[in-house]
Coordinates of C-alpha atoms in Angstrom, one line a residue:
M21 CA 10.9 35.0 -58.4
A22 CA 7.4 35.8 -57.1
S23 CA 6.5 36.9 -53.6
E24 CA 3.3 37.3 -51.6
S25 CA 2.4 39.6 -48.8
N26 CA 0.0 38.6 -46.0
P27 CA -2.0 40.9 -43.7
N28 CA 0.7 41.0 -41.0
G29 CA 3.1 42.6 -43.5
T30 CA 5.5 39.6 -43.7
V31 CA 6.7 38.8 -47.1
A32 CA 6.9 35.2 -48.0
V33 CA 9.2 34.3 -51.0
F34 CA 8.4 31.3 -53.1
L35 CA 11.2 28.7 -53.4
P36 CA 12.6 28.3 -56.9
S37 CA 11.2 25.4 -58.9
G38 CA 13.4 22.6 -60.1
E39 CA 13.3 24.0 -63.6
G40 CA 14.9 27.3 -62.6
N41 CA 18.5 28.2 -62.1
M42 CA 20.0 25.8 -59.6
D43 CA 23.1 27.9 -59.0
T44 CA 21.1 30.6 -57.2
K45 CA 21.0 30.3 -53.4
P46 CA 17.6 29.4 -52.0
P47 CA 15.9 32.3 -50.1
A48 CA 15.7 32.2 -46.3
W49 CA 12.2 32.5 -44.8
P50 CA 11.6 34.5 -41.6
L51 CA 10.9 32.4 -38.5
N52 CA 7.8 34.5 -37.7
A53 CA 6.3 34.1 -41.2
S54 CA 2.6 33.6 -41.0
G55 CA -0.5 33.6 -43.3
T56 CA -1.4 31.1 -45.9
L57 CA 2.1 30.1 -46.7
T58 CA 4.1 28.0 -44.2
P59 CA 7.8 28.2 -44.6
P60 CA 9.6 24.9 -45.1
L61 CA 11.8 23.9 -42.1
P62 CA 15.1 23.7 -44.0
A63 CA 14.5 27.3 -45.3
S64 CA 13.5 29.0 -42.0
C65 CA 16.2 31.3 -40.6
D66 CA 16.4 34.0 -38.0
M67 CA 18.8 36.0 -40.1
H68 CA 16.1 38.6 -40.8
D69 CA 15.8 39.5 -37.1
R70 CA 19.5 39.6 -36.4
L71 CA 21.3 43.0 -36.4
D72 CA 24.1 41.8 -38.6
G73 CA 21.8 39.9 -40.9
V74 CA 24.1 36.8 -40.8
C75 CA 22.8 33.3 -40.5
S76 CA 24.0 31.5 -37.4
K77 CA 25.6 28.7 -39.4
D78 CA 27.9 31.2 -41.1
L79 CA 29.2 32.6 -37.8
K80 CA 32.8 31.5 -37.1
D81 CA 34.1 30.1 -33.9
D82 CA 37.5 30.9 -32.5
D83 CA 38.8 27.6 -33.7
D84 CA 37.7 27.5 -37.4
R85 CA 40.1 24.8 -38.6
T86 CA 38.8 22.6 -41.5
L87 CA 38.9 18.9 -40.5
I88 CA 39.5 16.2 -43.1
D89 CA 37.4 13.1 -43.4
P90 CA 38.2 11.0 -40.3
D91 CA 38.4 7.8 -42.4
I92 CA 41.0 9.3 -44.6
I93 CA 42.9 10.6 -41.7
R94 CA 42.8 7.2 -40.0
D95 CA 44.3 5.5 -43.1
I96 CA 47.0 8.2 -43.4
I97 CA 47.9 7.9 -39.8
I98 CA 48.0 4.1 -39.9
G99 CA 50.2 4.1 -43.0
L100 CA 52.6 6.9 -42.0
S101 CA 53.0 5.9 -38.4
D102 CA 53.8 2.3 -39.2
G103 CA 56.1 3.4 -42.1
L104 CA 58.0 5.8 -39.8
T105 CA 58.4 3.3 -37.0
A106 CA 58.8 -0.2 -38.4
P107 CA 61.4 0.5 -41.1
F108 CA 63.2 2.9 -38.7
A109 CA 63.3 0.2 -36.0
L110 CA 64.6 -2.3 -38.5
A111 CA 67.2 0.0 -39.8
A112 CA 68.3 0.8 -36.3
G113 CA 68.6 -2.8 -35.5
L114 CA 70.5 -3.8 -38.6
S115 CA 72.9 -0.8 -38.0
S116 CA 74.5 -2.7 -35.2
L117 CA 75.9 -5.1 -37.8
G118 CA 77.9 -2.2 -39.3
S119 CA 77.0 -2.3 -43.0
S120 CA 74.8 0.3 -44.6
R121 CA 74.4 -1.9 -47.7
L122 CA 72.8 -4.6 -45.5
V123 CA 70.5 -1.9 -44.0
V124 CA 69.5 -0.7 -47.4
V125 CA 68.7 -4.1 -48.8
G126 CA 66.8 -5.2 -45.7
G127 CA 65.0 -1.8 -45.5
I128 CA 63.8 -1.9 -49.1
A129 CA 62.6 -5.5 -48.7
E130 CA 60.7 -4.4 -45.6
L131 CA 59.3 -1.4 -47.4
M132 CA 57.9 -3.5 -50.3
A133 CA 56.6 -6.3 -48.2
G134 CA 55.2 -3.9 -45.6
A135 CA 53.5 -1.6 -48.1
I136 CA 51.8 -4.6 -49.9
S137 CA 50.8 -6.2 -46.7
M138 CA 49.5 -3.0 -45.1
G139 CA 47.5 -2.2 -48.3
I140 CA 46.0 -5.7 -48.4
G141 CA 45.2 -5.5 -44.7
G142 CA 43.4 -2.2 -45.2
F143 CA 41.4 -3.7 -48.1
L144 CA 40.4 -6.8 -46.1
A145 CA 39.5 -4.7 -43.0
S146 CA 37.3 -2.3 -45.1
S147 CA 35.7 -5.3 -46.9
A148 CA 35.0 -7.1 -43.7
E149 CA 33.4 -3.9 -42.2
R150 CA 31.4 -3.5 -45.4
D151 CA 30.1 -7.1 -45.3
H152 CA 29.3 -6.8 -41.6
C153 CA 27.3 -3.6 -42.2
R154 CA 25.3 -5.2 -45.0
Y155 CA 24.6 -8.3 -42.9
M156 CA 23.3 -6.0 -40.1
R157 CA 21.2 -4.1 -42.6
R158 CA 19.5 -7.4 -43.8
H159 CA 19.1 -8.5 -40.2
I160 CA 17.5 -5.3 -39.0
S161 CA 15.3 -5.2 -42.1
A162 CA 14.0 -8.7 -41.5
R163 CA 13.4 -7.9 -37.9
M164 CA 11.4 -4.8 -38.7
Q165 CA 9.2 -6.8 -41.2
R166 CA 8.1 -9.2 -38.5
S167 CA 7.9 -6.7 -35.7
C168 CA 4.7 -5.1 -34.4
V169 CA 4.2 -1.4 -34.0
R170 CA 5.0 -1.5 -30.3
Q171 CA 8.3 -3.3 -30.9
M172 CA 9.3 -0.7 -33.5
E173 CA 8.5 2.1 -31.0
R174 CA 10.5 0.4 -28.3
E175 CA 13.6 0.2 -30.6
V176 CA 13.3 3.8 -31.6
C177 CA 12.8 4.9 -28.0
A178 CA 15.9 3.0 -27.0
V179 CA 17.9 5.2 -29.4
L180 CA 16.1 8.6 -28.8
V181 CA 15.1 8.5 -25.1
P182 CA 18.8 8.5 -23.8
V183 CA 19.4 11.8 -25.7
G184 CA 16.3 13.6 -24.2
V185 CA 13.5 12.8 -26.6
D186 CA 10.1 12.2 -24.9
D187 CA 7.9 9.2 -25.5
Q188 CA 5.3 11.0 -27.6
T189 CA 7.9 12.3 -30.0
C190 CA 9.4 8.8 -30.2
R191 CA 6.1 7.5 -31.3
A192 CA 5.7 10.2 -33.9
V193 CA 9.2 9.5 -35.2
T194 CA 8.5 5.8 -35.4
R195 CA 5.3 6.4 -37.4
C196 CA 7.1 8.6 -39.9
L197 CA 10.0 6.1 -40.3
R198 CA 7.6 3.2 -40.6
D199 CA 5.5 5.0 -43.3
A200 CA 8.7 5.9 -45.1
E201 CA 10.0 2.3 -45.2
F202 CA 6.9 0.3 -45.6
D203 CA 4.3 0.9 -48.4
P204 CA 1.2 2.0 -46.5
E205 CA -1.1 1.1 -49.4
D206 CA 0.0 -2.5 -49.4
S207 CA -0.1 -2.7 -45.6
A208 CA -3.6 -1.2 -45.4
D209 CA -5.3 -3.1 -48.2
G210 CA -4.3 -6.6 -47.2
S211 CA -5.1 -8.0 -50.6
S212 CA -1.5 -9.0 -51.3
S213 CA 0.4 -11.8 -49.6
D214 CA 2.3 -11.2 -46.3
E215 CA 5.6 -11.2 -48.1
E216 CA 4.5 -8.7 -50.7
A217 CA 2.8 -6.5 -48.1
Q218 CA 6.1 -6.0 -46.3
L219 CA 8.2 -5.0 -49.4
L220 CA 10.5 -2.2 -48.4
R221 CA 10.5 1.1 -50.3
W222 CA 13.8 3.0 -50.5
K223 CA 15.2 0.6 -47.9
D224 CA 18.7 1.7 -48.4
Q225 CA 18.1 5.4 -47.8
V226 CA 15.1 6.0 -45.5
G227 CA 13.0 4.3 -42.9
L228 CA 13.5 2.3 -39.7
T229 CA 16.3 0.1 -41.0
P230 CA 18.7 2.9 -42.0
F231 CA 17.8 4.8 -38.8
L232 CA 18.4 1.8 -36.5
L233 CA 21.5 0.8 -38.4
K234 CA 23.1 4.3 -38.1
F235 CA 22.0 5.4 -34.7
G236 CA 21.3 2.1 -33.0
E237 CA 24.3 0.1 -34.2
G238 CA 26.6 3.0 -35.2
M239 CA 27.2 1.7 -38.7
E240 CA 27.1 3.2 -42.2
D241 CA 27.5 1.5 -45.5
I242 CA 31.0 1.6 -47.0
S243 CA 31.2 2.1 -50.8
I244 CA 33.5 0.0 -52.9
R245 CA 35.5 3.1 -53.8
R246 CA 36.2 3.6 -50.1
V247 CA 37.5 0.0 -49.8
Y248 CA 40.0 0.5 -52.6
S249 CA 41.0 4.0 -51.5
S250 CA 41.7 2.7 -48.0
A251 CA 44.1 0.1 -49.3
L252 CA 45.9 2.6 -51.5
I253 CA 46.2 5.3 -48.8
I254 CA 47.5 2.9 -46.2
G255 CA 50.0 1.3 -48.6
L256 CA 51.3 4.6 -50.0
G257 CA 51.5 6.0 -46.5
F258 CA 53.7 3.1 -45.3
L259 CA 55.9 3.5 -48.4
V260 CA 56.4 7.2 -48.0
G261 CA 56.9 7.1 -44.3
G262 CA 59.3 4.1 -44.5
I263 CA 61.7 5.6 -47.1
I264 CA 62.5 8.5 -44.8
P265 CA 64.6 6.6 -42.2
L266 CA 66.6 4.9 -45.0
I267 CA 67.7 8.0 -46.8
P268 CA 71.0 8.5 -44.9
Y269 CA 72.0 4.9 -45.6
F270 CA 72.1 5.5 -49.3
F271 CA 74.9 8.0 -49.0
I272 CA 76.9 7.0 -45.9
P273 CA 78.7 3.6 -46.0
Q274 CA 79.2 3.4 -42.2
A275 CA 75.9 2.2 -40.7
H276 CA 76.5 3.6 -37.2
V277 CA 77.2 7.1 -38.7
A278 CA 74.1 6.8 -40.9
L279 CA 72.1 5.8 -37.9
L280 CA 72.8 9.1 -36.2
Y281 CA 71.5 11.1 -39.3
S282 CA 68.6 8.7 -39.6
C283 CA 67.6 9.3 -36.0
I284 CA 67.8 13.1 -36.4
I285 CA 65.8 13.1 -39.7
T286 CA 63.2 10.6 -38.5
G287 CA 62.9 12.4 -35.1
I288 CA 62.2 15.7 -36.9
V289 CA 59.6 14.1 -39.2
L290 CA 58.0 12.3 -36.2
L291 CA 57.6 15.6 -34.4
I292 CA 56.1 17.3 -37.5
F293 CA 53.9 14.3 -38.1
G294 CA 52.6 14.3 -34.5
A295 CA 51.9 18.1 -34.6
V296 CA 50.1 17.9 -37.9
K297 CA 48.1 14.8 -36.7
A298 CA 46.9 16.8 -33.7
R299 CA 45.9 19.6 -36.0
V300 CA 43.9 17.8 -38.6
T301 CA 42.2 15.4 -36.1
G302 CA 41.2 18.3 -33.8
A303 CA 43.0 16.8 -30.8
G304 CA 45.3 19.7 -30.4
Q305 CA 43.8 22.5 -28.4
G306 CA 46.4 25.3 -28.3
V307 CA 50.2 25.0 -28.3
G308 CA 50.2 22.4 -25.5
G309 CA 48.1 20.0 -27.5
Y310 CA 50.4 20.3 -30.6
I311 CA 53.5 19.8 -28.4
W312 CA 52.0 16.7 -26.7
G313 CA 51.0 15.2 -30.1
A314 CA 54.5 15.7 -31.5
V315 CA 56.3 14.4 -28.4
S316 CA 54.1 11.4 -27.9
T317 CA 54.6 10.4 -31.5
L318 CA 58.3 10.8 -31.2
L319 CA 58.4 8.7 -28.0
V320 CA 56.5 5.8 -29.6
G321 CA 58.8 5.8 -32.6
G322 CA 62.0 6.2 -30.5
A323 CA 61.0 3.4 -28.2
A324 CA 60.4 1.0 -31.1
A325 CA 63.7 1.8 -32.6
A326 CA 65.6 1.5 -29.3
A327 CA 64.0 -1.9 -28.6
A328 CA 64.9 -3.2 -32.1
Y329 CA 68.5 -1.9 -31.9
A330 CA 69.0 -3.5 -28.4
L331 CA 67.6 -6.8 -29.5
V332 CA 69.7 -7.2 -32.6
A333 CA 72.8 -6.0 -30.8
W334 CA 72.2 -8.6 -28.1
L335 CA 71.6 -11.4 -30.6
D336 CA 74.8 -10.4 -32.5
D337 CA 76.9 -10.6 -29.3
A338 CA 75.3 -13.9 -28.3

């Protein structure tokens, strides 16, 4: 890798070309590099002037937990929480009838139907979100094609001004996004038709449309893989969570006795699930956050089970 020195004594290192070894880490340019070479913004770093020589992005915070993709966490929580509460509430309600066999049959039927319906619900929800995002992309793209420059600047300003960006910078950002989305040669030459002059370039990745879709509407396109994985995760989560409250009923014939063991097992699992949920979502700050996450999850599941048990017992007496 070649390097070049300027009169100020600062050494600028050339970035590796695309034909070189891609496994090597790109060099970091000094922030105060000067001369004929201008360091690219993504490669500028102040690590050369720091005493420890460590880049700021590599510095660790006190809370250095690794969070999982929030979409995956959402699907897992939906599946497990429903699986732990709904079959548990059903089992608790059927336990008032006294037969563990009835609880097992009803619980398995609920598991199969619930897992399928939850999976289908996750698939339909993700598909609807995907279709809505694509509709909004087409709508914003069509609006940008018939908008003047001032209208584009107003829409970009509506996104950036509330977070502290000044008007001049908003206009510069609008110009960059407009040039990235629309072909400047076709727009300047005017020889082509109006429709051809407004053909979008890389419209799915760059330009005003993706910017306004993501930061103005708060939407991002959902892949087809995400649609199917959401259905699978929610369905399996419901199945795994729902089998736990039924385990004691497979081994204990008396339903009221099995209910006690089911309450203990499900209560422990709900506590663990609530604490883990607080950990992976970042909601738990310290021991108190984990305890609240565990207790709140237990209270929700316990309230659902108690309501189902009381309702079935009341219907049986009536």
